[in-house]
Short mmCIF file of C-alpha atoms and ligand atoms in Angstrom, two decimals:
data_model
loop_
_atom_site.label_atom_id
_atom_site.label_comp_id
_atom_site.label_asym_id
_atom_site.label_seq_id
_atom_site.Cartn_x
_atom_site.Cartn_y
_atom_site.Cartn_z
CA MET A 1 26.45 48.04 -49.83
CA THR A 2 24.89 46.91 -46.11
CA GLU A 3 21.60 48.17 -47.48
CA ARG A 4 21.95 45.83 -50.46
CA LEU A 5 23.22 43.05 -48.22
CA ALA A 6 20.15 43.79 -45.82
CA LYS A 7 17.75 43.38 -48.57
CA PHE A 8 19.42 40.38 -50.01
CA SER A 9 18.86 38.91 -46.60
CA GLY A 10 15.08 40.29 -46.61
CA LEU A 11 14.85 38.37 -49.75
CA LEU A 12 16.49 35.12 -48.14
CA HIS A 13 14.15 35.55 -45.32
CA ILE A 14 10.70 35.62 -48.05
CA ARG A 15 12.07 32.81 -49.49
CA HIS A 16 11.32 30.64 -46.51
CA SER A 17 8.33 32.20 -45.03
CA VAL A 18 4.94 30.78 -44.79
CA GLN A 19 3.68 33.66 -47.04
CA LEU A 20 5.53 32.56 -50.05
CA THR A 21 4.60 28.98 -49.46
CA PHE A 22 0.91 29.95 -49.52
CA ILE A 23 1.25 32.24 -52.41
CA SER A 24 3.42 29.94 -54.53
CA ILE A 25 0.97 26.92 -53.96
CA PHE A 26 -2.25 29.20 -54.38
CA CYS A 27 -0.52 30.21 -57.88
CA VAL A 28 -0.32 26.84 -59.18
CA PHE A 29 -3.89 26.36 -58.04
CA LEU A 30 -5.13 29.27 -59.41
CA VAL A 31 -3.42 28.82 -62.85
CA VAL A 32 -5.03 25.49 -63.14
CA ALA A 33 -8.30 26.44 -62.35
CA LEU A 34 -8.26 29.65 -64.70
CA GLY A 35 -6.66 27.50 -67.45
CA LEU A 36 -9.51 24.85 -66.95
CA LEU A 37 -11.92 27.63 -66.72
CA ASN A 38 -10.85 28.89 -70.11
CA ILE A 39 -10.36 25.55 -71.80
CA PHE A 40 -13.34 23.59 -70.90
CA PRO A 41 -16.38 26.07 -72.11
CA THR A 42 -14.31 26.78 -75.74
CA THR A 43 -13.51 23.08 -76.10
CA VAL A 44 -17.63 22.03 -75.45
CA SER A 45 -18.82 24.94 -77.63
CA ARG A 46 -16.50 24.05 -80.50
CA GLN A 47 -17.86 20.29 -80.08
CA ILE A 48 -21.53 21.46 -80.04
CA VAL A 49 -21.14 23.33 -83.41
CA PHE A 50 -19.23 20.30 -84.98
CA ASN A 51 -22.19 18.19 -83.98
CA ALA A 52 -24.61 20.61 -85.41
CA LYS A 53 -22.68 21.08 -88.41
CA GLN A 54 -22.55 17.22 -88.74
CA SER A 55 -26.14 16.77 -88.60
CA ALA A 56 -26.98 19.73 -90.80
CA LEU A 57 -24.73 19.12 -93.36
CA LEU A 58 -25.64 15.27 -93.60
CA ASN A 59 -29.32 15.66 -93.51
CA GLN A 60 -29.06 17.96 -96.43
CA ALA A 61 -26.64 15.89 -98.09
CA SER A 62 -29.24 12.90 -97.74
CA ILE A 63 -31.90 14.92 -98.77
CA PHE A 64 -30.11 15.94 -102.03
CA SER A 65 -28.78 12.62 -102.48
CA ALA A 66 -32.19 10.76 -102.39
CA SER A 67 -33.56 13.35 -104.86
CA LEU A 68 -30.99 12.93 -107.59
CA ALA A 69 -31.30 8.78 -106.97
CA ALA A 70 -34.79 9.07 -108.53
CA LEU A 71 -33.28 10.04 -111.63
CA GLU A 72 -31.13 6.55 -112.03
CA LEU A 73 -28.88 7.92 -114.24
CA LEU A 74 -27.11 11.36 -113.63
CA GLY A 75 -26.84 13.73 -116.21
CA VAL A 76 -26.30 17.76 -116.29
CA ASP A 77 -29.59 18.40 -117.18
CA GLY A 78 -31.41 15.79 -114.98
CA VAL A 79 -29.41 17.04 -112.10
CA GLU A 80 -30.03 20.71 -112.71
CA GLN A 81 -33.76 19.86 -112.48
CA VAL A 82 -33.51 18.49 -109.40
CA MET A 83 -31.24 20.94 -107.82
CA GLU A 84 -33.35 23.82 -108.71
CA LEU A 85 -36.16 22.22 -106.56
CA VAL A 86 -34.14 21.95 -103.47
CA ASP A 87 -32.54 24.68 -101.63
CA VAL A 88 -28.89 25.06 -101.89
CA ASN A 89 -28.38 28.33 -101.09
CA GLU A 90 -27.47 27.88 -97.31
CA PHE A 91 -24.03 26.31 -98.15
CA ASP A 92 -21.06 27.92 -99.65
CA ARG A 93 -20.77 25.32 -102.49
CA VAL A 94 -22.66 22.17 -103.80
CA ILE A 95 -21.24 19.74 -106.12
CA VAL A 96 -22.67 16.59 -107.50
CA THR A 97 -20.84 14.27 -109.82
CA ASP A 98 -21.59 11.22 -111.74
CA SER A 99 -20.33 7.58 -111.04
CA ALA A 100 -16.80 8.28 -112.64
CA GLY A 101 -16.31 11.59 -110.71
CA VAL A 102 -17.46 14.26 -113.37
CA THR A 103 -18.52 17.21 -112.05
CA LEU A 104 -22.28 17.49 -113.13
CA TYR A 105 -23.20 20.44 -111.03
CA ASP A 106 -21.23 23.14 -109.02
CA THR A 107 -22.63 26.35 -107.04
CA ASN A 108 -19.28 27.89 -107.32
CA GLN A 109 -19.34 30.01 -110.29
CA ARG A 110 -15.94 31.34 -110.22
CA GLU A 111 -13.92 28.28 -109.57
CA SER A 112 -16.69 26.07 -111.24
CA MET A 113 -15.38 22.38 -112.04
CA LEU A 114 -18.20 21.67 -114.16
CA GLY A 115 -17.16 18.99 -116.83
CA ALA A 116 -13.90 18.15 -114.82
CA VAL A 117 -13.24 15.18 -112.67
CA CYS A 118 -14.09 16.15 -108.88
CA ASP A 119 -10.80 15.15 -107.05
CA PHE A 120 -12.02 16.48 -103.24
CA SER A 121 -10.95 13.53 -101.34
CA GLN A 122 -14.50 13.47 -99.44
CA ALA A 123 -16.45 13.32 -103.01
CA VAL A 124 -14.08 10.39 -104.21
CA ARG A 125 -14.66 8.51 -100.66
CA ALA A 126 -18.45 9.22 -101.17
CA LEU A 127 -18.18 7.27 -104.76
CA GLY A 128 -16.37 4.54 -103.02
CA GLY A 129 -19.92 4.05 -101.03
CA GLU A 130 -18.87 6.10 -97.88
CA VAL A 131 -20.80 8.88 -95.93
CA VAL A 132 -18.06 11.41 -95.16
CA PHE A 133 -18.20 14.73 -93.01
CA SER A 134 -14.95 16.52 -91.55
CA CYS A 135 -15.27 20.01 -89.94
CA TYR A 136 -12.20 22.41 -89.29
CA TYR A 137 -11.64 25.09 -86.94
CA ASP A 138 -8.75 27.57 -87.56
CA GLY A 139 -9.89 30.18 -84.84
CA ASP A 140 -11.82 32.39 -87.05
CA THR A 141 -13.96 30.23 -89.09
CA PHE A 142 -15.50 26.56 -89.29
CA PHE A 143 -14.93 25.01 -92.55
CA SER A 144 -17.67 21.99 -92.82
CA ARG A 145 -17.60 19.44 -95.73
CA ALA A 146 -19.98 16.52 -96.21
CA ALA A 147 -20.28 14.11 -99.04
CA MET A 148 -22.62 11.37 -99.90
CA PRO A 149 -23.12 8.69 -102.56
CA VAL A 150 -25.96 8.88 -104.55
CA VAL A 151 -27.36 5.24 -104.59
CA SER A 152 -30.07 3.66 -106.97
CA TYR A 153 -31.17 0.12 -106.89
CA ASP A 154 -27.64 -0.65 -104.78
CA ALA A 155 -25.65 0.85 -107.20
CA VAL A 156 -23.56 4.04 -106.71
CA ILE A 157 -24.53 6.17 -109.71
CA GLY A 158 -22.86 9.49 -108.19
CA ALA A 159 -21.96 11.89 -105.45
CA VAL A 160 -22.85 14.77 -103.54
CA TYR A 161 -20.61 17.15 -101.76
CA LEU A 162 -21.30 19.87 -99.43
CA TYR A 163 -19.29 22.67 -98.69
CA ASP A 164 -19.96 25.25 -95.60
CA GLU A 165 -17.65 28.33 -94.17
CA ASP A 166 -19.19 29.83 -90.66
CA GLU A 167 -17.50 32.71 -89.26
CA GLU A 168 -20.84 34.04 -87.34
CA GLN A 169 -20.45 30.73 -84.84
CA ALA A 170 -16.79 31.05 -84.75
CA ALA A 171 -16.86 34.84 -83.97
CA LEU A 172 -19.59 34.10 -81.12
CA ILE A 173 -17.27 31.43 -79.75
CA ASN A 174 -14.42 33.60 -80.05
CA SER A 175 -16.41 36.48 -78.09
CA ILE A 176 -17.47 33.96 -75.22
CA GLN A 177 -13.56 32.82 -75.37
CA SER A 178 -12.15 36.47 -74.62
CA GLN A 179 -14.84 37.37 -72.32
CA ILE A 180 -13.91 34.23 -69.94
CA ARG A 181 -10.17 35.56 -70.20
CA SER A 182 -11.12 38.88 -69.27
CA ILE A 183 -13.20 37.69 -66.21
CA SER A 184 -10.75 34.99 -65.64
CA LEU A 185 -7.78 37.60 -65.32
CA VAL A 186 -9.77 39.77 -63.13
CA ALA A 187 -10.91 37.21 -60.93
CA GLY A 188 -7.51 35.75 -60.52
CA ALA A 189 -5.75 39.38 -60.00
CA LEU A 190 -8.53 39.84 -57.37
CA THR A 191 -7.91 36.81 -55.71
CA MET A 192 -4.25 36.83 -55.33
CA LEU A 193 -4.50 40.04 -54.36
CA ALA A 194 -7.03 39.10 -51.42
CA VAL A 195 -4.20 36.20 -50.95
CA VAL A 196 -1.38 38.14 -50.73
CA CYS A 197 -3.31 40.46 -48.15
CA LEU A 198 -4.51 37.71 -46.08
CA THR A 199 -1.05 35.85 -45.89
CA HIS A 200 0.49 38.99 -45.15
CA GLY A 201 -1.74 39.46 -41.99
CA LEU A 202 -1.30 36.07 -40.86
CA THR A 203 2.54 35.87 -41.33
CA ARG A 204 2.78 39.55 -39.71
CA ARG A 205 0.70 38.15 -36.52
CA LEU A 206 3.33 35.06 -36.55
CA ARG A 207 6.15 37.21 -36.68
CA GLU A 208 5.02 39.29 -33.98
CA LEU A 209 4.86 35.97 -31.95
CA VAL A 210 8.11 35.27 -32.84
CA ASP A 211 9.35 38.69 -31.90
CA ALA A 212 7.64 38.43 -28.69
CA MET A 213 9.06 34.89 -27.72
CA ARG A 214 12.57 36.43 -28.50
CA ILE A 215 11.85 39.18 -26.24
CA VAL A 216 10.74 37.32 -23.42
CA ARG A 217 13.57 34.46 -23.97
CA GLU A 218 15.85 37.56 -23.41
CA GLY A 219 14.18 37.90 -20.12
CA ASN A 220 11.75 40.55 -20.35
CA TYR A 221 8.65 38.78 -18.62
CA ASP A 222 6.98 41.82 -18.66
CA TYR A 223 6.22 41.63 -22.38
CA ARG A 224 2.97 40.88 -23.82
CA ILE A 225 1.55 40.44 -27.09
CA ALA A 226 -1.61 42.04 -28.47
CA VAL A 227 -4.34 39.77 -29.00
CA ARG A 228 -6.39 40.27 -31.79
CA GLY A 229 -9.55 38.51 -33.24
CA GLY A 230 -10.82 35.16 -32.21
CA ASP A 231 -9.01 32.89 -34.31
CA GLU A 232 -5.93 29.89 -33.79
CA VAL A 233 -3.47 32.80 -33.78
CA ALA A 234 -5.28 34.74 -31.27
CA ASP A 235 -5.35 31.84 -29.08
CA LEU A 236 -1.98 30.79 -29.60
CA SER A 237 -1.39 35.04 -28.65
CA ALA A 238 -3.19 34.25 -25.31
CA ALA A 239 -1.81 30.84 -24.69
CA PHE A 240 1.71 32.71 -25.00
CA ASN A 241 0.65 35.75 -22.81
CA ASP A 242 -0.33 32.99 -20.04
CA MET A 243 2.80 31.12 -20.37
CA THR A 244 4.92 34.57 -20.38
CA GLN A 245 2.32 35.30 -16.99
CA ARG A 246 3.27 32.18 -15.28
CA LEU A 247 6.72 32.49 -16.08
CA GLN A 248 6.70 36.01 -14.79
CA SER A 249 5.20 34.74 -11.30
CA THR A 250 7.99 31.83 -11.37
CA ASP A 251 10.75 34.11 -11.96
CA GLU A 252 9.39 36.55 -9.52
CA LEU A 253 9.22 33.51 -6.92
CA ARG A 254 12.58 32.30 -7.71
CA ARG A 255 14.10 36.10 -7.40
CA ARG A 256 11.90 36.13 -3.88
CA PHE A 257 13.25 33.06 -2.75
CA VAL A 258 16.56 33.48 -3.73
CA SER A 259 16.54 37.04 -1.91
CA ASN A 260 14.71 35.88 1.05
CA ALA A 261 17.14 32.80 1.60
CA SER A 262 20.13 34.90 1.47
CA HIS A 263 18.88 37.27 3.83
CA GLU A 264 17.89 34.54 6.26
CA LEU A 265 21.46 33.27 5.64
CA ARG A 266 23.29 36.63 6.51
CA THR A 267 21.72 36.99 10.10
CA PRO A 268 23.54 33.94 11.52
CA LEU A 269 26.64 34.23 9.61
CA ALA A 270 27.07 38.24 10.65
CA SER A 271 26.35 36.95 14.01
CA ILE A 272 29.08 34.20 13.95
CA ARG A 273 31.32 36.79 12.13
CA LEU A 274 30.69 39.11 15.07
CA LEU A 275 31.26 36.62 17.89
CA SER A 276 34.29 35.39 16.32
CA ASP A 277 35.91 38.91 16.04
CA SER A 278 35.11 39.84 19.51
CA VAL A 279 37.13 36.47 20.36
CA VAL A 280 40.07 37.43 18.26
CA GLN A 281 40.23 40.93 19.47
CA SER A 282 39.51 40.78 23.02
CA GLU A 283 43.30 39.74 24.59
CA ASN A 284 42.30 39.23 27.73
CA MET A 285 38.94 37.17 27.50
CA ASP A 286 38.45 34.81 30.25
CA VAL A 287 37.65 31.31 29.33
CA ALA A 288 33.93 31.38 30.67
CA THR A 289 33.41 34.16 28.71
CA MET A 290 35.01 32.51 25.46
CA ARG A 291 33.20 29.41 26.04
CA GLU A 292 30.02 31.18 26.09
CA PHE A 293 30.94 32.85 22.86
CA VAL A 294 31.91 29.81 21.21
CA THR A 295 28.67 28.30 22.32
CA ASP A 296 26.86 30.91 20.44
CA ILE A 297 28.64 30.38 17.51
CA GLY A 298 28.02 26.68 17.33
CA SER A 299 24.32 27.79 17.97
CA GLU A 300 24.24 30.22 14.94
CA ALA A 301 26.02 27.58 12.91
CA GLU A 302 23.48 25.09 14.11
CA ARG A 303 20.53 27.24 12.72
CA LEU A 304 22.57 27.81 9.99
CA GLN A 305 22.71 24.00 9.30
CA ARG A 306 18.80 23.59 9.69
CA LEU A 307 18.41 26.59 7.60
CA THR A 308 20.11 25.20 4.61
CA GLU A 309 19.23 21.80 5.03
CA LYS A 310 15.32 23.21 4.98
CA LEU A 311 16.41 25.34 1.87
CA MET A 312 18.18 22.23 0.14
CA ARG A 313 15.09 19.98 0.83
CA LEU A 314 12.32 22.63 -0.57
CA THR A 315 14.93 22.79 -3.72
CA ARG A 316 15.18 19.49 -3.98
CA MET A 317 11.01 19.03 -3.95
CA ASP A 318 10.96 21.95 -6.74
CA ALA A 319 13.15 20.29 -8.89
CA GLY A 320 11.10 17.45 -8.47
CA ALA A 321 13.62 14.88 -7.46
CA VAL A 322 12.79 11.34 -6.01
CA THR A 323 13.89 11.41 -2.24
CA ALA A 324 14.29 7.73 -1.46
CA GLU A 325 12.11 4.83 -2.09
CA LYS A 326 8.68 4.19 -0.83
CA THR A 327 7.96 1.63 1.95
CA ASP A 328 5.03 0.86 4.06
CA VAL A 329 5.11 3.52 6.70
CA ASP A 330 3.68 2.86 10.44
CA LEU A 331 2.61 6.14 11.25
CA LYS A 332 2.03 5.80 14.73
CA LYS A 333 5.64 4.29 15.28
CA VAL A 334 6.88 7.92 13.21
CA ALA A 335 4.66 9.83 15.47
CA GLU A 336 6.01 8.30 18.97
CA ARG A 337 9.45 8.59 17.65
CA THR A 338 8.76 12.31 16.73
CA VAL A 339 7.26 12.81 19.96
CA HIS A 340 10.01 11.42 22.12
CA LEU A 341 12.89 13.46 20.09
CA LEU A 342 10.54 16.65 20.98
CA GLU A 343 10.08 15.98 24.59
CA PRO A 344 12.94 18.07 25.71
CA LEU A 345 11.81 20.93 24.02
CA ALA A 346 8.16 20.29 25.61
CA GLN A 347 9.94 20.35 29.19
CA GLN A 348 11.50 23.33 28.38
CA LYS A 349 8.35 25.15 28.09
CA ASP A 350 6.43 22.77 30.31
CA VAL A 351 4.10 21.55 27.52
CA THR A 352 2.49 18.45 27.86
CA ILE A 353 2.26 16.38 24.55
CA TYR A 354 -1.24 14.09 24.56
CA THR A 355 -1.34 11.49 21.98
CA GLU A 356 -4.36 9.47 20.61
CA LEU A 357 -2.73 7.02 17.94
CA GLU A 358 -4.65 4.22 16.24
CA SER A 359 -2.72 1.45 15.51
CA GLY A 360 -2.15 -0.23 12.01
CA VAL A 361 -2.39 2.83 10.12
CA VAL A 362 -0.05 1.98 7.38
CA ILE A 363 0.68 4.37 4.24
CA ARG A 364 3.09 3.72 1.24
CA THR A 365 5.43 6.56 1.65
CA VAL A 366 9.02 7.70 2.34
CA GLU A 367 9.36 7.44 6.19
CA ASP A 368 11.38 10.94 6.35
CA ASP A 369 8.59 12.57 4.49
CA ILE A 370 6.33 11.44 7.38
CA TYR A 371 8.66 12.35 9.95
CA GLN A 372 9.13 15.88 8.52
CA ILE A 373 5.46 16.46 8.32
CA ILE A 374 5.13 15.51 12.19
CA PHE A 375 8.16 16.89 13.40
CA ASN A 376 7.60 20.66 11.91
CA LEU A 377 3.83 20.74 12.92
CA ALA A 378 4.51 19.30 16.48
CA GLU A 379 7.76 21.44 17.01
CA ASN A 380 5.72 24.57 16.18
CA ALA A 381 2.73 23.60 18.34
CA ILE A 382 5.35 23.39 21.19
CA LYS A 383 7.30 26.63 20.15
CA TYR A 384 4.47 28.76 19.62
CA ASN A 385 2.61 27.60 22.79
CA ASN A 386 2.12 29.05 26.19
CA PHE A 387 4.08 28.15 29.24
CA GLY A 388 2.33 25.24 30.64
CA GLY A 389 0.03 24.82 27.48
CA ASN A 390 -1.03 21.21 25.77
CA VAL A 391 -0.36 20.01 22.56
CA PHE A 392 -2.69 16.86 21.24
CA LEU A 393 -1.52 14.50 18.72
CA ARG A 394 -3.99 12.52 16.88
CA LEU A 395 -4.14 9.74 14.23
CA SER A 396 -7.06 7.65 12.91
CA ARG A 397 -8.35 6.38 9.84
CA GLY A 398 -11.41 7.77 8.03
CA THR A 399 -13.32 7.32 5.42
CA ASP A 400 -11.35 9.15 3.02
CA GLY A 401 -8.05 7.65 4.35
CA ALA A 402 -5.51 8.52 7.43
CA VAL A 403 -5.97 11.72 9.30
CA LEU A 404 -3.46 13.38 11.57
CA THR A 405 -4.14 16.44 13.62
CA VAL A 406 -1.79 18.43 15.62
CA GLU A 407 -3.76 20.77 18.01
CA ASP A 408 -2.29 23.09 20.52
CA THR A 409 -3.53 25.83 23.10
CA GLY A 410 -0.88 28.28 22.20
CA ILE A 411 -0.62 31.58 20.70
CA GLY A 412 -2.87 31.11 17.90
CA ILE A 413 -2.61 32.35 14.13
CA PRO A 414 -4.65 35.64 13.38
CA GLU A 415 -7.29 34.87 11.18
CA ALA A 416 -5.89 37.71 8.17
CA ASP A 417 -2.55 35.22 8.36
CA LEU A 418 -3.93 32.11 7.66
CA PRO A 419 -3.81 31.80 3.97
CA TYR A 420 -0.52 32.74 3.79
CA ILE A 421 0.96 30.64 6.45
CA PHE A 422 2.07 27.69 3.86
CA THR A 423 3.84 30.52 2.14
CA ARG A 424 7.81 30.31 1.93
CA PHE A 425 9.51 32.47 4.58
CA TYR A 426 5.99 33.80 5.89
CA ARG A 427 6.12 34.33 9.50
CA VAL A 428 3.41 35.71 11.45
CA ASP A 429 5.90 37.64 14.20
CA LYS A 430 9.08 37.94 12.91
CA THR A 431 11.08 38.57 16.20
CA ARG A 432 9.24 35.56 18.07
CA SER A 433 9.86 33.28 15.03
CA ARG A 434 13.66 34.05 15.26
CA GLN A 435 13.75 34.08 18.90
CA PHE A 436 12.63 30.16 18.61
CA GLY A 437 15.27 29.83 15.41
CA GLY A 438 12.13 29.91 13.08
CA SER A 439 12.87 30.50 9.39
CA GLY A 440 9.51 30.73 7.92
CA LEU A 441 10.32 27.50 6.11
CA GLY A 442 8.92 24.49 8.07
CA LEU A 443 5.25 24.86 7.11
CA SER A 444 6.26 25.10 3.21
CA ILE A 445 8.16 21.82 3.82
CA VAL A 446 4.85 20.45 5.32
CA HIS A 447 2.67 21.41 2.62
CA ASP A 448 4.86 20.47 -0.18
CA THR A 449 5.42 17.08 1.31
CA VAL A 450 2.10 16.26 2.11
CA ARG A 451 1.11 17.40 -1.52
CA GLN A 452 3.86 15.52 -3.31
CA ASN A 453 2.25 12.33 -1.36
CA GLY A 454 -1.03 13.32 -2.67
CA GLY A 455 -2.50 14.41 0.52
CA THR A 456 -4.06 17.55 1.85
CA VAL A 457 -3.01 20.23 4.95
CA THR A 458 -5.58 22.16 6.25
CA VAL A 459 -5.35 25.06 9.25
CA ALA A 460 -7.93 26.32 11.51
CA ARG A 461 -8.09 28.27 14.56
CA ARG A 462 -9.01 26.40 17.98
CA GLU A 463 -12.32 27.40 19.44
CA THR A 464 -11.01 29.02 22.48
CA THR A 465 -7.10 29.34 21.70
CA GLY A 466 -4.71 27.82 19.75
CA THR A 467 -4.30 26.11 16.67
CA ARG A 468 -5.21 23.00 14.54
CA PHE A 469 -3.20 21.45 11.47
CA THR A 470 -5.29 18.59 9.49
CA VAL A 471 -3.52 16.36 7.17
CA THR A 472 -5.11 13.63 5.39
CA PHE A 473 -3.59 10.99 3.43
CA PRO A 474 -6.02 9.49 0.63
CA ARG A 475 -7.10 5.93 0.90
CA GLN A 476 -5.20 4.92 -2.27
CA MET A 477 -2.01 5.84 -0.19
CA GLU A 478 -2.44 3.17 2.34
CA ALA A 479 -0.48 0.33 2.21
CA GLY A 480 -1.64 -2.83 -0.15
CA ALA A 481 -4.39 -0.59 -1.81
CA ALA A 482 -2.23 -0.33 -4.86
CA VAL A 483 -1.72 -4.10 -4.84
CA GLN A 484 -5.45 -4.78 -4.38
CA LYS A 485 -6.39 -2.76 -7.27
CA GLY A 486 -3.43 -4.48 -9.26
CA GLU A 487 -5.05 -7.86 -8.66
CA ASN A 488 -8.99 -6.36 -9.13
CA GLU A 489 -7.58 -5.34 -12.57
CA PRO A 490 -8.58 -7.54 -15.17
P1 ADP B 1 9.02 28.96 11.71
O1 ADP B 1 10.09 28.41 11.33
O2 ADP B 1 9.40 30.60 11.86
O3 ADP B 1 8.18 28.62 12.47
P2 ADP B 1 6.93 27.83 9.92
O4 ADP B 1 7.00 27.74 8.46
O5 ADP B 1 7.22 26.70 10.56
O6 ADP B 1 8.23 28.74 10.26
O7 ADP B 1 5.86 28.79 10.45
C1 ADP B 1 5.34 29.96 9.99
C2 ADP B 1 4.77 31.10 10.82
O8 ADP B 1 3.55 30.26 11.55
C3 ADP B 1 5.20 31.33 12.05
O9 ADP B 1 6.72 31.77 11.91
C4 ADP B 1 4.16 31.11 13.50
O10 ADP B 1 4.30 32.62 13.11
C5 ADP B 1 3.33 30.41 12.60
N1 ADP B 1 3.00 29.24 13.25
C6 ADP B 1 3.32 27.90 12.69
N2 ADP B 1 2.80 27.27 13.58
C7 ADP B 1 1.99 28.17 14.47
C8 ADP B 1 1.38 27.32 15.53
N3 ADP B 1 1.29 25.92 16.02
N4 ADP B 1 0.80 28.23 16.41
C9 ADP B 1 1.08 29.51 16.06
N5 ADP B 1 1.75 30.15 15.01
C10 ADP B 1 2.28 29.30 14.42
#
């Protein structure tokens, strides 16, 4: 029963398949084409025979008629004498009548009409002055009839009637017809077989693709489809594999991001838990120690807050969410405000911040984006600096657009780590970074924010010591650039 159901659903599947549609359309075309191929040549050859018969019979009839016209008055003897001089044997029957329709001559001995009135319609019409020809094909024989008046001095003095049966030509046409039919059947069967095989191959490959999509949809991103040949289906398979590869990388990135994020969140949470347990469990804790513990809890909570803020920012950027409306942002002002905010951190490390900021560098962007970029770079330049080191913050307007550089005389980044420095959660020295409250997300935020704004960020080691980050914002971002463009447009 279930087998039958499966078969039935299989049939239903076929009903909607591309293969069946192809085969049905092709069948219709094939039947029409083969039908035409069978009908056309036989119709034409039949017509050719008709025409040949017509000219042959009428030619002869006119020769007979002209010969008889010389008699002026038709009689049995006179007609017989004339008819002996012409060749009547190529026809199955030749009849000559007088003007009243009485048969004077008949080559058919068995059913001879001699002396009787010839009532063949063609002969009757010929006596009325008409030249008549008719031909009929019954599938095996061509039956041709021709009749012509015998005219002497403008008067119809009799009629000539010719009758011809031709089986030879009919047999020839029949043999051509049957040969065309056999060739059509073989060609049709072979073409049909080829179409079934081809469409089967095509639909099998399409079904493979659909199956592959289902497998990938179920989460198996490792699955790849075999790319065979160089046709459009092969292109589709290659595109599918490429898309799956991308999905797999995105999925891997997402997993790594989630796992790294949970790991990063776990550390401060564990510290908070440990510290709060200590406070709760120790009965005789003095106020100073308790205050110290609570302060630690506070700084861990602060770290947690910073981390979640960064995570949320990155997630928002990944989702392509529009953060805020763009305004004309004066980069110098944002840089000065950021330096001011970082002053206490710099003092803690005895780091001097030098600034060279060109005025009037205004770009159209979101102010918080610029703040995030400068803050993260400058904070790192202080955090990863040596005691008593320097930070140089420069802003200028280059030929390619606004250029912001953050340089430090700090510990530097090893050459091997430079390509990965903008990767999420990447840290050169984990313990050192954590010690500064780092999460490995700051530079990712810088990178993604700069890119979202159409700019570029690069990193390089400084000649002697330290690191240099260069951010470039393209000219078209400069305030007024879009307006000018709009004005110049036709
Ligand atoms: P973190 O929050 O750990 O600072 P970042 O993404 O800002 O995360 O930086 C990634 C890593 O790059 C840091 O852990 C640090 O090892 C290195 N780094 C970033 N900026 C500098 C710098 N100016 N000098 C030396 N190392 C740096």
